[in-house]
mmCIF file of C-alpha atoms in Angstrom:
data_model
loop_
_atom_site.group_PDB
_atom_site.id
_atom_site.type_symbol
_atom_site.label_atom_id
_atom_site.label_comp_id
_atom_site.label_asym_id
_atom_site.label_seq_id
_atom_site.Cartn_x
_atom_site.Cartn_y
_atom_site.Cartn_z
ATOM 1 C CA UNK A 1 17.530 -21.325 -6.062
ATOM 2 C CA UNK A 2 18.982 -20.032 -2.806
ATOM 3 C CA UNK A 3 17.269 -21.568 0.464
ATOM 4 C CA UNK A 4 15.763 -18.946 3.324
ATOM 5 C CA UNK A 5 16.162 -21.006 6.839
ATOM 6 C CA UNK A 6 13.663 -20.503 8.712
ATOM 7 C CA UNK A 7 15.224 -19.006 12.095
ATOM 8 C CA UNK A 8 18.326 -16.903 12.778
ATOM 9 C CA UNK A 9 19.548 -15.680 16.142
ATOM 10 C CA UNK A 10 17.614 -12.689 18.241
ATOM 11 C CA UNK A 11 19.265 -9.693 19.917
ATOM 12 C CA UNK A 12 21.941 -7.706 17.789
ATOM 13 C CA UNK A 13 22.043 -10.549 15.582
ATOM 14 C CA UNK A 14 18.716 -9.411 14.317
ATOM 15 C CA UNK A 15 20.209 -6.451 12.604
ATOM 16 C CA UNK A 16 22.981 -8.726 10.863
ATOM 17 C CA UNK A 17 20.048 -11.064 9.785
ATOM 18 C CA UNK A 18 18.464 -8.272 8.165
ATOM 19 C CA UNK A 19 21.492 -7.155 6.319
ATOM 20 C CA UNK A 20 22.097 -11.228 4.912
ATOM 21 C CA UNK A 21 20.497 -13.183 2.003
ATOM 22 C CA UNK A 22 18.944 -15.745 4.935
ATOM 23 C CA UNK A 23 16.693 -13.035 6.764
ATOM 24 C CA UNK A 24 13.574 -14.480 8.175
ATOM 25 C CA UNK A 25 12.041 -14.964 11.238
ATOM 26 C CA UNK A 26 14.005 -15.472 14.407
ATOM 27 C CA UNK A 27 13.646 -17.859 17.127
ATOM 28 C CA UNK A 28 12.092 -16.259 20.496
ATOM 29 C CA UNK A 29 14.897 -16.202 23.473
ATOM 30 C CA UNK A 30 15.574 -14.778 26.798
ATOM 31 C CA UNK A 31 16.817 -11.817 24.607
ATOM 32 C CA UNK A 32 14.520 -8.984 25.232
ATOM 33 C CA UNK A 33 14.235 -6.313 21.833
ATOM 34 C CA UNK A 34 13.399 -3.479 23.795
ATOM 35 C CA UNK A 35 16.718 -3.480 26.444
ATOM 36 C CA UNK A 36 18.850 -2.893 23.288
ATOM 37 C CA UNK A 37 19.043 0.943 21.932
ATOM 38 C CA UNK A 38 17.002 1.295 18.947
ATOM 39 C CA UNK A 39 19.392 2.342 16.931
ATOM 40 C CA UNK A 40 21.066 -0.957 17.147
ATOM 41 C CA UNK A 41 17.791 -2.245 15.976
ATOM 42 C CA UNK A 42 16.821 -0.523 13.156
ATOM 43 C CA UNK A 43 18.229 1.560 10.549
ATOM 44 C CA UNK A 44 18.120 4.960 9.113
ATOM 45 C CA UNK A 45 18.681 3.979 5.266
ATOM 46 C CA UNK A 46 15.541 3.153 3.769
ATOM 47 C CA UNK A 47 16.012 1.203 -0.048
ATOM 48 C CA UNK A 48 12.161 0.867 -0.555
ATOM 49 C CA UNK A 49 9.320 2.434 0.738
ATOM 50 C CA UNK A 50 6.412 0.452 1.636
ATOM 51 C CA UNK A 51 2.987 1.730 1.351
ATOM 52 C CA UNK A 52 -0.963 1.191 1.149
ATOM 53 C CA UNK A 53 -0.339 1.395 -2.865
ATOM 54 C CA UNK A 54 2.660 -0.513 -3.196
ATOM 55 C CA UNK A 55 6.387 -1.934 -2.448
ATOM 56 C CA UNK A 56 8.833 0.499 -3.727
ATOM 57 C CA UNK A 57 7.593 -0.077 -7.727
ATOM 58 C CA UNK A 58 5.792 -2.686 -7.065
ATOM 59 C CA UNK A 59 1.950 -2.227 -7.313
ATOM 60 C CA UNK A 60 -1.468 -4.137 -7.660
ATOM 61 C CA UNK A 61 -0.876 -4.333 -11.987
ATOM 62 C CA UNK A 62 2.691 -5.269 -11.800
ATOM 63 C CA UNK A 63 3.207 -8.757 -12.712
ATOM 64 C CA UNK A 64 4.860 -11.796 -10.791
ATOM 65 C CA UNK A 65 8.359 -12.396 -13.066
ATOM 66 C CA UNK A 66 11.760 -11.708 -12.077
ATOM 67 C CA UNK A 67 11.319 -8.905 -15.121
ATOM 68 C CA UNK A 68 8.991 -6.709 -14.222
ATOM 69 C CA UNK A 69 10.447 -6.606 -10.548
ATOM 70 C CA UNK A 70 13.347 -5.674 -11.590
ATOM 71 C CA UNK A 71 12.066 -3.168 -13.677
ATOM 72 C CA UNK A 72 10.002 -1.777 -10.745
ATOM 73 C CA UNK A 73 12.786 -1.426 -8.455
ATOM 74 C CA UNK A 74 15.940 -0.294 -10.544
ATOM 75 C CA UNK A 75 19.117 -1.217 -9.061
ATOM 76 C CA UNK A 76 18.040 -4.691 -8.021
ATOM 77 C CA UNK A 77 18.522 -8.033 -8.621
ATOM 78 C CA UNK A 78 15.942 -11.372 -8.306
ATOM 79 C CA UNK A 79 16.691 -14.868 -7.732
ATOM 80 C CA UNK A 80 14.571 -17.983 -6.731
ATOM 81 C CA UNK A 81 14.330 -18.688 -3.577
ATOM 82 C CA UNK A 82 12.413 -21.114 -0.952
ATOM 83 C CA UNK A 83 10.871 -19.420 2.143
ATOM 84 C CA UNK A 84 8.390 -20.100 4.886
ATOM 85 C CA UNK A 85 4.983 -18.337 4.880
ATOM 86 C CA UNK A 86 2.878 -18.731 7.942
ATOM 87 C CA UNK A 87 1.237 -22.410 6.689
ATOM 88 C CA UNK A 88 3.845 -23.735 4.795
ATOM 89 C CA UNK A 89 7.427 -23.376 2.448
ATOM 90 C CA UNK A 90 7.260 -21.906 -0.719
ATOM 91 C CA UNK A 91 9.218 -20.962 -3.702
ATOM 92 C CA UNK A 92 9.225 -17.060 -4.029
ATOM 93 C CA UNK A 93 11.201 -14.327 -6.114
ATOM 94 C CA UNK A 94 13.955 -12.885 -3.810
ATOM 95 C CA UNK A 95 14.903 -8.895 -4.642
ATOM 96 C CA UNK A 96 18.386 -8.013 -3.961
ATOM 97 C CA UNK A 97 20.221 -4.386 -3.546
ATOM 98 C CA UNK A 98 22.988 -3.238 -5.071
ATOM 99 C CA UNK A 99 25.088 -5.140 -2.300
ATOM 100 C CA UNK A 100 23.309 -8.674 -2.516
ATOM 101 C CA UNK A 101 21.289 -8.104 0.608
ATOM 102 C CA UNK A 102 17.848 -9.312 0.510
ATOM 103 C CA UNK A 103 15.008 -7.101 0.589
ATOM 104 C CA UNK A 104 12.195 -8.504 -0.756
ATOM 105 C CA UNK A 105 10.112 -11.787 -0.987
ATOM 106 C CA UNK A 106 7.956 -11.771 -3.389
ATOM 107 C CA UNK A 107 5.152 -14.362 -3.889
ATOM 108 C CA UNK A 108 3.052 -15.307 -6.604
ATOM 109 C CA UNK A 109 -0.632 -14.925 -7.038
ATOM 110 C CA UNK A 110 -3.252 -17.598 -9.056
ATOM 111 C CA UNK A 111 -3.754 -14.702 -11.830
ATOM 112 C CA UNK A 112 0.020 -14.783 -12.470
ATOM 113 C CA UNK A 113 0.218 -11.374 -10.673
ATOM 114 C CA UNK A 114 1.573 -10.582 -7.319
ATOM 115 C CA UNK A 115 -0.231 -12.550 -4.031
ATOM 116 C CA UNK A 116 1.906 -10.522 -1.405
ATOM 117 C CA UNK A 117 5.537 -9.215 -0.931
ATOM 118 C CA UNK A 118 7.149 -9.401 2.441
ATOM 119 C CA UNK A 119 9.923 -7.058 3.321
ATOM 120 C CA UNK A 120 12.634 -8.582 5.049
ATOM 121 C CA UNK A 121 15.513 -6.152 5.793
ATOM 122 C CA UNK A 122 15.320 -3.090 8.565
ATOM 123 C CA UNK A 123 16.212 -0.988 5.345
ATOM 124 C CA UNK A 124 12.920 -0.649 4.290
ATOM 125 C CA UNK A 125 10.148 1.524 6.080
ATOM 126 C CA UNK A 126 6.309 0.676 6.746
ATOM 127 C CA UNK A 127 3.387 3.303 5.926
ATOM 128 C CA UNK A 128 3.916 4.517 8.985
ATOM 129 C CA UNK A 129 7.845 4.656 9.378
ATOM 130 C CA UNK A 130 7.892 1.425 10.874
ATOM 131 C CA UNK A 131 10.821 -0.723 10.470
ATOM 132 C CA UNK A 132 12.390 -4.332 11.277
ATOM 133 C CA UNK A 133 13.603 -4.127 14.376
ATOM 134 C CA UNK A 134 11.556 -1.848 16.108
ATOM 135 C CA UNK A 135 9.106 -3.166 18.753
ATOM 136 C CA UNK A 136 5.218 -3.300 19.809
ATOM 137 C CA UNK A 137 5.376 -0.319 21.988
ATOM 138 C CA UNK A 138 7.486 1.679 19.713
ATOM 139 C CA UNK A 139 5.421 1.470 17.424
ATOM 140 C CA UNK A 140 1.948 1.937 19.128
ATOM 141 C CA UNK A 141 0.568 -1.089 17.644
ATOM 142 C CA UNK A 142 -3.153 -1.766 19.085
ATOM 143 C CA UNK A 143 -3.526 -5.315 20.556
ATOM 144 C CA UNK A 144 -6.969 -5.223 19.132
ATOM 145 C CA UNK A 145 -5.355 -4.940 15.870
ATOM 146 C CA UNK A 146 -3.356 -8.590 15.781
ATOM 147 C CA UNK A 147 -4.052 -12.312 15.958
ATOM 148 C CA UNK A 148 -1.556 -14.853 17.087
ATOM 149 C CA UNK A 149 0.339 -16.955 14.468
ATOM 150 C CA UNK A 150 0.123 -20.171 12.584
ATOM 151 C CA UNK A 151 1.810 -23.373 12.043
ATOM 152 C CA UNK A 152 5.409 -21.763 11.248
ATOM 153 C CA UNK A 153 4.835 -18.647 12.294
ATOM 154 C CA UNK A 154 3.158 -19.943 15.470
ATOM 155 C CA UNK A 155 4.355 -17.568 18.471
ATOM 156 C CA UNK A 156 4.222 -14.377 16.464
ATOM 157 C CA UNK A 157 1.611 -11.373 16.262
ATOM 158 C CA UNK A 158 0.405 -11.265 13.196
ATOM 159 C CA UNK A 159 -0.776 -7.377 12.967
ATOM 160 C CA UNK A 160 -2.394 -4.547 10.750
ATOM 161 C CA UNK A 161 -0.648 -1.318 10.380
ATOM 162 C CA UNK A 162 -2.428 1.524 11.245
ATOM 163 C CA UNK A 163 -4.606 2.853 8.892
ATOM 164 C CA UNK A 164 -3.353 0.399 5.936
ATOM 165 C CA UNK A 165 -5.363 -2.605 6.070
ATOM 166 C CA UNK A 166 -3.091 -3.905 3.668
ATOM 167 C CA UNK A 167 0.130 -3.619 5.182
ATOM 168 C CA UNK A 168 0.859 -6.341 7.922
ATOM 169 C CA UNK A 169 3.599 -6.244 10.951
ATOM 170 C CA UNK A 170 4.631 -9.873 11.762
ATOM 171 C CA UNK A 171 5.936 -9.415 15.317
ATOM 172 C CA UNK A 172 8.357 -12.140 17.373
ATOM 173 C CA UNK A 173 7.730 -12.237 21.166
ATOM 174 C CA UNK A 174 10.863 -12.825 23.512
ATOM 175 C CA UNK A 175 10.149 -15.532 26.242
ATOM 176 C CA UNK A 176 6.915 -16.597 24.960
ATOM 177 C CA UNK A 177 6.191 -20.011 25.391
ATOM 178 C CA UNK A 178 2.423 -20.435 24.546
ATOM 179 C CA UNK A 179 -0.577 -21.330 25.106
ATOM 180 C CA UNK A 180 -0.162 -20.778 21.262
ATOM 181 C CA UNK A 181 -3.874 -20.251 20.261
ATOM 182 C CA UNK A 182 -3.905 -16.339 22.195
ATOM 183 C CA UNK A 183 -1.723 -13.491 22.262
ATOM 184 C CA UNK A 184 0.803 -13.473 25.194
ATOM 185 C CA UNK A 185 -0.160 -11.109 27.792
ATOM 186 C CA UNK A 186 0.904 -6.971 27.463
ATOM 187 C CA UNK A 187 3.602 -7.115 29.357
ATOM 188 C CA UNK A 188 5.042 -9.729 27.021
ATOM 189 C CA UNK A 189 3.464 -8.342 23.409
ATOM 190 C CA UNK A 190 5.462 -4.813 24.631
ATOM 191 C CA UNK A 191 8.428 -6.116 23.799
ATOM 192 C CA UNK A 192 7.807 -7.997 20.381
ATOM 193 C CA UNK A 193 9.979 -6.861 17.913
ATOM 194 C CA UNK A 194 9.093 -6.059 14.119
ATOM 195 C CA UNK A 195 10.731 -9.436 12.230
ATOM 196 C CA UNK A 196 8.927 -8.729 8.622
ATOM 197 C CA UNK A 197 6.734 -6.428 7.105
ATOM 198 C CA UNK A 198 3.720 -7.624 4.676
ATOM 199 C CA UNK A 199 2.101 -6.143 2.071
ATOM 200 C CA UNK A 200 -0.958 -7.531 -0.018
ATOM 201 C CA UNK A 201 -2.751 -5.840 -3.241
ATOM 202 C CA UNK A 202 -5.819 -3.896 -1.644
ATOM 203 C CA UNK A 203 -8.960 -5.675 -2.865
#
């Protein structure tokens, strides 16, 4: 089983997070997303597509085992690993490229089926071409649309894509510092940069 810490370094370092096996979310600094050139913090290869329907292959009937994953995204590779959701640490199915970067997390549902997969590389591309990396205002995410974060995700905007409400943008916010129960003001949320990208079976 291979271990996901929970934080890695902000700035530039966010774009060699994303291309490691220990991508996650990042600890907020002094570092502010938006003052580095967003092609620094993003990418222009995209390994899976992530839509309303699905994660690459990966749809509502596809099941939660390392085979069927890897059948729905050929080229890949799974392995256990241990990650942090928003409430707590959990074991998951890591998806791999060709290169042993990590892509994917994939967690399990109650009906054996998949609960949610969270994309965790700026190779990948939202429903609405957004990527890790890329921040709040880039974006044009609506305030309206988030709530703050939990427990281990506390300090990050938690918020729908547009027109998918399926498809989450987890957001970290440079130089916030609470109060932890609200969003930090615009000025601040402007500048939160894209750390993961969710995406949950439509009911």
């Amino acid at each position: 089983m291979r271990f996901v810490p929970l934080f890695a370094a902000l700035g530039l370092s966010v774009v060699m997070a994303a291309c490691s096996q220990t991508s996650n979310y990042v600890e907020t600094t002094s570092s502010v997303p938006s003052a580095i050139p967003a092609a620094a913090r993003t990418s222009n290869v995209t390994l899976v597509q992530i839509t309303g329907q699905g994660v690459g292959g990966i749809n509502a009937s596809t099941p939660y085992s390392s085979k069927a994953i890897q059948a729905a995204l050929p080229g890949f590779t799974t392995d256990s690993i241990q990650t942090a959701v928003e409430m707590t640490t959990e074991n998951a199915i890591g998806a791999f490229n060709s290169d042993g970067f990590q892509v994917l997390q994939v967690f399990k549902a109650s009906d054996g089926r998949i609960r949610t997969v969270h994309g965790v590389t700026h190779h990948l591309a939202g429903p609405n071409g957004e990527r890790i990396g890329m921040t709040f205002a880039e974006v044009g995410t609506r305030r309206s649309d988030c709530r703050i974060g939990q427990e281990l995700w506390r300090g990050m905007a938690i918020c729908t894509a547009r027109g998918v409400p399926n498809v989450q943008l987890v957001y970290a916010i440079p130089q916030f510092t609470g109060p932890w129960d609200q969003l930090p003001p615009d000025n601040q949320l402007r500048g939160a940069a894209i750390q993961r990208i969710l995406w949950t079976p439509a009911s």
